[in-house]
Short mmCIF file of N, CA, C and O in Angstrom, two decimals:
data_model
loop_
_atom_site.label_atom_id
_atom_site.label_comp_id
_atom_site.label_asym_id
_atom_site.label_seq_id
_atom_site.Cartn_x
_atom_site.Cartn_y
_atom_site.Cartn_z
N MET A 1 354.88 221.87 88.31
CA MET A 1 355.07 222.59 89.50
C MET A 1 355.98 221.75 90.36
O MET A 1 355.76 220.61 90.71
N ASN A 2 357.03 222.40 90.83
CA ASN A 2 357.98 221.74 91.66
C ASN A 2 357.68 222.15 93.18
O ASN A 2 357.65 223.33 93.47
N GLU A 3 357.52 221.09 93.89
CA GLU A 3 357.36 221.34 95.34
C GLU A 3 358.66 220.99 96.01
O GLU A 3 359.28 219.99 95.83
N GLU A 4 359.08 221.79 96.89
CA GLU A 4 360.33 221.75 97.63
C GLU A 4 360.09 220.57 98.69
O GLU A 4 359.14 220.53 99.42
N VAL A 5 361.01 219.58 98.72
CA VAL A 5 360.91 218.61 99.67
C VAL A 5 361.71 218.96 100.86
O VAL A 5 362.90 219.34 100.72
N LEU A 6 361.03 218.95 102.07
CA LEU A 6 361.66 219.31 103.29
C LEU A 6 362.58 218.27 103.76
O LEU A 6 362.33 217.04 103.52
N PRO A 7 363.55 218.54 104.54
CA PRO A 7 364.46 217.51 105.13
C PRO A 7 363.67 216.57 105.95
O PRO A 7 362.82 217.03 106.67
N GLN A 8 364.01 215.31 105.93
CA GLN A 8 363.32 214.36 106.86
C GLN A 8 364.41 213.77 107.79
O GLN A 8 365.47 213.47 107.37
N ASN A 9 363.90 213.61 108.95
CA ASN A 9 364.74 212.91 109.97
C ASN A 9 363.83 211.90 110.77
O ASN A 9 363.16 212.34 111.73
N ILE A 10 363.78 210.80 110.26
CA ILE A 10 362.84 209.76 110.86
C ILE A 10 363.28 209.46 112.38
O ILE A 10 362.39 209.37 113.23
N ALA A 11 364.46 209.45 112.66
CA ALA A 11 364.92 209.26 114.09
C ALA A 11 364.38 210.35 114.93
O ALA A 11 364.00 210.06 116.11
N ALA A 12 364.45 211.57 114.52
CA ALA A 12 364.00 212.70 115.21
C ALA A 12 362.53 212.59 115.49
O ALA A 12 362.02 212.86 116.59
N GLU A 13 361.80 212.13 114.51
CA GLU A 13 360.36 211.98 114.61
C GLU A 13 360.01 210.93 115.66
O GLU A 13 359.19 211.08 116.55
N GLN A 14 360.79 209.85 115.60
CA GLN A 14 360.62 208.75 116.50
C GLN A 14 360.94 209.18 117.95
O GLN A 14 360.28 208.77 118.96
N ALA A 15 361.94 210.00 118.06
CA ALA A 15 362.28 210.51 119.35
C ALA A 15 361.25 211.37 120.02
O ALA A 15 361.01 211.26 121.23
N VAL A 16 360.58 212.16 119.22
CA VAL A 16 359.59 212.97 119.70
C VAL A 16 358.37 212.23 120.23
O VAL A 16 357.84 212.33 121.30
N LEU A 17 357.94 211.13 119.42
CA LEU A 17 356.89 210.29 119.74
C LEU A 17 357.25 209.47 121.06
O LEU A 17 356.44 209.23 121.91
N ALA A 18 358.45 209.06 121.10
CA ALA A 18 359.02 208.25 122.33
C ALA A 18 358.94 209.11 123.53
O ALA A 18 358.55 208.69 124.63
N ALA A 19 359.36 210.40 123.45
CA ALA A 19 359.35 211.34 124.56
C ALA A 19 357.87 211.48 125.11
O ALA A 19 357.77 211.55 126.24
N VAL A 20 356.95 211.59 124.23
CA VAL A 20 355.56 211.69 124.64
C VAL A 20 355.11 210.41 125.38
O VAL A 20 354.37 210.49 126.40
N LEU A 21 355.48 209.24 124.85
CA LEU A 21 355.23 208.02 125.56
C LEU A 21 355.84 207.90 126.90
O LEU A 21 355.16 207.40 127.84
N LEU A 22 357.02 208.39 127.02
CA LEU A 22 357.76 208.38 128.27
C LEU A 22 357.22 209.36 129.34
O LEU A 22 357.23 209.06 130.55
N ASP A 23 356.78 210.49 128.82
CA ASP A 23 356.34 211.58 129.72
C ASP A 23 355.20 212.32 129.05
O ASP A 23 355.36 213.17 128.21
N ARG A 24 353.97 211.91 129.42
CA ARG A 24 352.77 212.48 128.86
C ARG A 24 352.77 213.95 128.80
O ARG A 24 352.26 214.55 127.91
N ASP A 25 353.28 214.60 129.86
CA ASP A 25 353.23 215.99 130.00
C ASP A 25 354.10 216.75 128.97
O ASP A 25 353.99 217.94 128.66
N SER A 26 355.07 216.00 128.33
CA SER A 26 355.96 216.65 127.39
C SER A 26 355.20 217.01 126.14
O SER A 26 355.65 217.96 125.45
N ILE A 27 354.15 216.50 125.92
CA ILE A 27 353.27 217.00 124.69
C ILE A 27 352.86 218.43 124.92
O ILE A 27 352.68 219.10 123.89
N LYS A 28 352.63 218.85 126.08
CA LYS A 28 352.30 220.25 126.38
C LYS A 28 353.36 221.27 125.74
O LYS A 28 352.91 222.33 125.32
N ASN A 29 354.60 220.80 125.77
CA ASN A 29 355.73 221.63 125.20
C ASN A 29 355.75 221.76 123.69
O ASN A 29 356.39 222.62 123.21
N ILE A 30 355.03 220.84 123.05
CA ILE A 30 355.24 220.78 121.62
C ILE A 30 353.94 220.98 120.87
O ILE A 30 354.00 221.20 119.71
N LEU A 31 352.80 221.05 121.62
CA LEU A 31 351.52 221.24 120.83
C LEU A 31 351.49 222.44 120.06
O LEU A 31 350.87 222.49 118.91
N ASP A 32 352.02 223.59 120.57
CA ASP A 32 351.97 224.90 119.85
C ASP A 32 353.03 224.97 118.71
O ASP A 32 352.95 225.83 117.91
N ILE A 33 353.95 224.04 118.65
CA ILE A 33 355.10 224.06 117.76
C ILE A 33 354.94 223.03 116.69
O ILE A 33 355.23 223.24 115.54
N LEU A 34 354.50 221.90 117.04
CA LEU A 34 354.46 220.73 116.13
C LEU A 34 353.03 220.22 115.78
O LEU A 34 352.21 219.96 116.68
N ASP A 35 352.80 220.20 114.52
CA ASP A 35 351.54 219.68 113.98
C ASP A 35 351.77 218.32 113.36
O ASP A 35 352.85 218.01 112.96
N ALA A 36 350.74 217.56 113.37
CA ALA A 36 350.80 216.19 112.77
C ALA A 36 351.40 216.21 111.30
O ALA A 36 352.19 215.37 110.92
N ASP A 37 350.99 217.26 110.53
CA ASP A 37 351.54 217.36 109.18
C ASP A 37 353.02 217.64 109.15
O ASP A 37 353.63 217.55 108.03
N ASP A 38 353.69 217.97 110.24
CA ASP A 38 355.10 218.23 110.33
C ASP A 38 355.85 216.95 110.18
O ASP A 38 357.15 216.99 109.96
N PHE A 39 355.25 215.78 110.50
CA PHE A 39 355.86 214.57 110.38
C PHE A 39 355.91 214.02 108.91
O PHE A 39 354.99 214.28 108.17
N SER A 40 357.02 213.47 108.58
CA SER A 40 357.17 213.07 107.19
C SER A 40 356.54 211.70 106.85
O SER A 40 356.05 211.39 105.79
N ARG A 41 356.61 210.80 107.87
CA ARG A 41 355.95 209.50 107.77
C ARG A 41 354.47 209.44 108.04
O ARG A 41 354.16 209.99 109.16
N GLU A 42 353.64 208.93 107.29
CA GLU A 42 352.23 208.92 107.56
C GLU A 42 351.90 208.19 108.95
O GLU A 42 351.00 208.58 109.67
N ALA A 43 352.69 207.16 109.23
CA ALA A 43 352.51 206.31 110.47
C ALA A 43 352.74 207.33 111.67
O ALA A 43 351.98 207.30 112.68
N HIS A 44 353.71 208.20 111.55
CA HIS A 44 354.07 209.10 112.68
C HIS A 44 352.95 210.17 112.80
O HIS A 44 352.58 210.50 113.96
N LYS A 45 352.32 210.52 111.68
CA LYS A 45 351.25 211.52 111.72
C LYS A 45 350.05 210.88 112.44
O LYS A 45 349.44 211.53 113.38
N VAL A 46 349.75 209.65 112.18
CA VAL A 46 348.70 208.96 112.81
C VAL A 46 348.91 208.78 114.29
O VAL A 46 348.04 209.03 115.20
N ILE A 47 350.13 208.43 114.60
CA ILE A 47 350.53 208.19 116.04
C ILE A 47 350.40 209.50 116.84
O ILE A 47 349.84 209.50 117.93
N TYR A 48 350.87 210.58 116.26
CA TYR A 48 350.79 211.91 116.90
C TYR A 48 349.35 212.30 117.12
O TYR A 48 349.08 212.83 118.14
N LYS A 49 348.54 212.19 116.08
CA LYS A 49 347.14 212.55 116.08
C LYS A 49 346.47 211.77 117.26
O LYS A 49 345.65 212.32 117.97
N ALA A 50 346.79 210.53 117.37
CA ALA A 50 346.26 209.70 118.42
C ALA A 50 346.66 210.22 119.87
O ALA A 50 345.89 210.33 120.76
N MET A 51 348.01 210.55 119.93
CA MET A 51 348.52 211.12 121.17
C MET A 51 347.79 212.39 121.52
O MET A 51 347.41 212.65 122.65
N MET A 52 347.55 213.23 120.53
CA MET A 52 346.86 214.60 120.77
C MET A 52 345.52 214.31 121.29
O MET A 52 344.97 214.96 122.23
N SER A 53 344.73 213.28 120.62
CA SER A 53 343.36 213.03 121.02
C SER A 53 343.34 212.51 122.47
O SER A 53 342.47 212.93 123.17
N LEU A 54 344.22 211.63 122.77
CA LEU A 54 344.33 211.08 124.20
C LEU A 54 344.61 212.32 125.15
O LEU A 54 343.94 212.32 126.19
N PHE A 55 345.44 213.11 124.87
CA PHE A 55 345.78 214.17 125.70
C PHE A 55 344.60 215.14 125.85
O PHE A 55 344.23 215.49 127.01
N PHE A 56 343.87 215.53 124.78
CA PHE A 56 342.78 216.46 124.81
C PHE A 56 341.56 215.75 125.63
O PHE A 56 340.71 216.45 126.11
N HIS A 57 341.51 214.47 125.63
CA HIS A 57 340.44 213.80 126.42
C HIS A 57 340.92 213.37 127.78
O HIS A 57 340.32 212.56 128.41
N ASP A 58 342.05 213.94 128.15
CA ASP A 58 342.62 213.76 129.51
C ASP A 58 342.83 212.17 129.79
O ASP A 58 342.59 211.78 130.90
N GLU A 59 343.30 211.49 128.84
CA GLU A 59 343.59 210.08 128.93
C GLU A 59 345.15 209.97 129.08
O GLU A 59 345.85 210.77 128.60
N PRO A 60 345.57 208.84 129.71
CA PRO A 60 346.97 208.60 129.79
C PRO A 60 347.50 208.40 128.29
O PRO A 60 346.81 207.95 127.44
N ILE A 61 348.74 208.76 128.17
CA ILE A 61 349.44 208.48 126.83
C ILE A 61 350.58 207.45 127.19
O ILE A 61 351.63 207.91 127.60
N ASP A 62 350.23 206.20 127.01
CA ASP A 62 351.27 205.21 127.28
C ASP A 62 350.92 204.10 126.24
O ASP A 62 350.14 204.19 125.26
N TYR A 63 351.82 203.03 126.30
CA TYR A 63 351.83 201.91 125.33
C TYR A 63 350.43 201.36 125.24
O TYR A 63 349.86 201.16 124.20
N ILE A 64 349.85 201.15 126.35
CA ILE A 64 348.52 200.48 126.32
C ILE A 64 347.44 201.32 125.84
O ILE A 64 346.60 200.85 124.97
N THR A 65 347.25 202.59 126.27
CA THR A 65 346.19 203.34 125.84
C THR A 65 346.39 203.84 124.41
O THR A 65 345.38 203.86 123.57
N LEU A 66 347.68 203.95 124.01
CA LEU A 66 347.93 204.27 122.59
C LEU A 66 347.51 203.19 121.63
O LEU A 66 346.91 203.36 120.61
N THR A 67 348.06 202.04 121.94
CA THR A 67 347.78 200.76 121.14
C THR A 67 346.23 200.54 121.08
O THR A 67 345.62 200.11 120.10
N ASN A 68 345.62 200.63 122.27
CA ASN A 68 344.09 200.45 122.22
C ASN A 68 343.41 201.47 121.41
O ASN A 68 342.44 201.11 120.63
N TYR A 69 343.77 202.67 121.43
CA TYR A 69 343.20 203.76 120.67
C TYR A 69 343.38 203.41 119.22
O TYR A 69 342.41 203.48 118.45
N LEU A 70 344.63 203.04 118.76
CA LEU A 70 344.79 202.72 117.33
C LEU A 70 344.08 201.51 116.92
O LEU A 70 343.47 201.51 115.75
N ARG A 71 344.08 200.54 117.77
CA ARG A 71 343.41 199.20 117.46
C ARG A 71 341.84 199.48 117.24
O ARG A 71 341.29 199.03 116.34
N ASN A 72 341.23 200.20 118.16
CA ASN A 72 339.86 200.50 118.18
C ASN A 72 339.44 201.23 116.91
O ASN A 72 338.31 201.24 116.51
N ARG A 73 340.44 201.94 116.33
CA ARG A 73 340.15 202.68 115.07
C ARG A 73 340.64 202.01 113.81
O ARG A 73 340.80 202.65 112.76
N ASP A 74 341.06 200.70 113.97
CA ASP A 74 341.64 199.94 112.87
C ASP A 74 342.87 200.70 112.19
O ASP A 74 343.04 200.63 111.06
N LYS A 75 343.76 201.20 113.02
CA LYS A 75 344.90 201.90 112.58
C LYS A 75 346.27 201.34 113.10
O LYS A 75 347.31 201.78 112.65
N LEU A 76 346.14 200.50 113.93
CA LEU A 76 347.40 199.80 114.52
C LEU A 76 348.20 199.27 113.55
O LEU A 76 349.42 199.51 113.48
N ALA A 77 347.65 198.41 112.70
CA ALA A 77 348.48 197.63 111.56
C ALA A 77 349.11 198.75 110.70
O ALA A 77 350.27 198.59 110.25
N ALA A 78 348.34 199.84 110.34
CA ALA A 78 348.85 200.77 109.45
C ALA A 78 350.00 201.53 109.97
O ALA A 78 350.79 202.05 109.12
N VAL A 79 350.24 201.66 111.24
CA VAL A 79 351.40 202.31 111.78
C VAL A 79 352.55 201.41 112.07
O VAL A 79 353.58 201.84 112.53
N GLY A 80 352.40 200.15 111.80
CA GLY A 80 353.55 199.20 112.00
C GLY A 80 353.23 198.15 113.09
O GLY A 80 354.10 197.33 113.52
N GLY A 81 352.06 198.19 113.73
CA GLY A 81 351.69 197.23 114.70
C GLY A 81 352.34 197.53 116.07
O GLY A 81 352.91 198.52 116.33
N LEU A 82 352.10 196.56 116.96
CA LEU A 82 352.64 196.67 118.34
C LEU A 82 354.13 196.80 118.33
O LEU A 82 354.63 197.58 119.19
N ALA A 83 354.81 196.11 117.50
CA ALA A 83 356.25 196.13 117.50
C ALA A 83 356.76 197.51 117.23
O ALA A 83 357.75 197.93 117.83
N TYR A 84 356.11 198.25 116.33
CA TYR A 84 356.57 199.60 116.07
C TYR A 84 356.36 200.56 117.08
O TYR A 84 357.18 201.39 117.41
N ILE A 85 355.24 200.39 117.87
CA ILE A 85 354.92 201.26 118.91
C ILE A 85 355.93 200.95 120.08
O ILE A 85 356.42 202.02 120.70
N MET A 86 356.37 199.74 120.24
CA MET A 86 357.32 199.45 121.28
C MET A 86 358.61 200.15 120.91
O MET A 86 359.41 200.55 121.72
#
Protein backbone atom coordinates (compact mmCIF):
# COMPACT_ATOMS: atom_id res chain seq x y z
CA MET A 1 0.00 0.00 0.00
CA ASN A 2 1.49 3.33 -1.04
CA GLU A 3 0.73 6.27 1.18
CA GLU A 4 1.10 9.67 -0.36
CA VAL A 5 3.65 11.80 1.44
CA LEU A 6 2.41 15.32 1.93
CA PRO A 7 4.76 18.24 1.35
CA GLN A 8 6.66 19.31 4.43
CA ASN A 9 7.79 22.78 5.32
CA ILE A 10 9.58 22.74 8.66
CA ALA A 11 10.18 26.51 8.56
CA ALA A 12 6.45 27.12 8.14
CA GLU A 13 5.69 24.84 11.07
CA GLN A 14 8.24 26.70 13.20
CA ALA A 15 6.72 30.03 12.13
CA VAL A 16 3.25 28.94 13.26
CA LEU A 17 4.55 27.85 16.64
CA ALA A 18 6.59 31.05 17.02
CA ALA A 19 3.53 33.16 16.17
CA VAL A 20 1.60 31.52 18.99
CA LEU A 21 4.48 32.12 21.40
CA LEU A 22 4.64 35.78 20.38
CA ASP A 23 0.88 36.32 20.49
CA ARG A 24 -1.20 33.89 22.52
CA ASP A 25 -4.41 35.04 20.86
CA SER A 26 -3.15 34.01 17.44
CA ILE A 27 -4.00 30.41 18.32
CA LYS A 28 -7.69 31.38 18.11
CA ASN A 29 -7.23 31.96 14.38
CA ILE A 30 -5.78 28.53 13.70
CA LEU A 31 -7.55 26.12 16.07
CA ASP A 32 -10.32 25.35 13.58
CA ILE A 33 -7.86 25.02 10.70
CA LEU A 34 -4.77 23.33 12.08
CA ASP A 35 -4.62 20.10 14.04
CA ALA A 36 -1.53 18.69 15.74
CA ASP A 37 -1.43 15.88 13.20
CA ASP A 38 -0.97 18.47 10.43
CA PHE A 39 2.60 19.00 11.63
CA SER A 40 5.19 16.74 10.05
CA ARG A 41 7.70 16.75 12.91
CA GLU A 42 6.70 14.87 16.05
CA ALA A 43 8.28 17.59 18.19
CA HIS A 44 6.03 20.20 16.57
CA LYS A 45 2.97 18.05 17.25
CA VAL A 46 3.91 17.82 20.92
CA ILE A 47 4.56 21.56 21.17
CA TYR A 48 1.28 22.45 19.45
CA LYS A 49 -0.68 20.06 21.69
CA ALA A 50 0.94 21.70 24.71
CA MET A 51 -0.01 25.14 23.41
CA MET A 52 -3.59 24.02 22.86
CA SER A 53 -3.78 22.62 26.38
CA LEU A 54 -2.45 25.85 27.86
CA PHE A 55 -4.94 27.84 25.81
CA PHE A 56 -7.93 25.68 26.80
CA HIS A 57 -6.91 25.95 30.47
CA ASP A 58 -6.70 29.74 30.10
CA GLU A 59 -2.98 29.75 30.83
CA PRO A 60 -0.45 32.06 29.20
CA ILE A 61 1.36 30.61 26.21
CA ASP A 62 4.89 31.87 26.53
CA TYR A 63 8.41 30.51 26.83
CA ILE A 64 8.15 29.90 30.57
CA THR A 65 4.73 28.27 30.73
CA LEU A 66 5.39 26.18 27.64
CA THR A 67 8.74 24.87 28.85
CA ASN A 68 7.32 24.19 32.33
CA TYR A 69 4.37 22.35 30.82
CA LEU A 70 6.66 20.18 28.69
CA ARG A 71 9.17 19.64 31.52
CA ASN A 72 6.44 18.56 33.95
CA ARG A 73 5.33 15.92 31.45
CA ASP A 74 8.87 14.76 30.65
CA LYS A 75 8.55 15.94 27.05
CA LEU A 76 10.94 18.88 26.99
CA ALA A 77 13.98 16.87 25.95
CA ALA A 78 11.94 15.04 23.30
CA VAL A 79 11.09 18.30 21.53
CA GLY A 80 14.68 19.52 21.48
CA GLY A 81 14.97 21.12 24.89
CA LEU A 82 15.07 24.75 25.91
CA ALA A 83 17.25 25.69 22.98
CA TYR A 84 14.69 24.48 20.44
CA ILE A 85 11.83 26.29 22.13
CA MET A 86 13.88 29.49 22.05
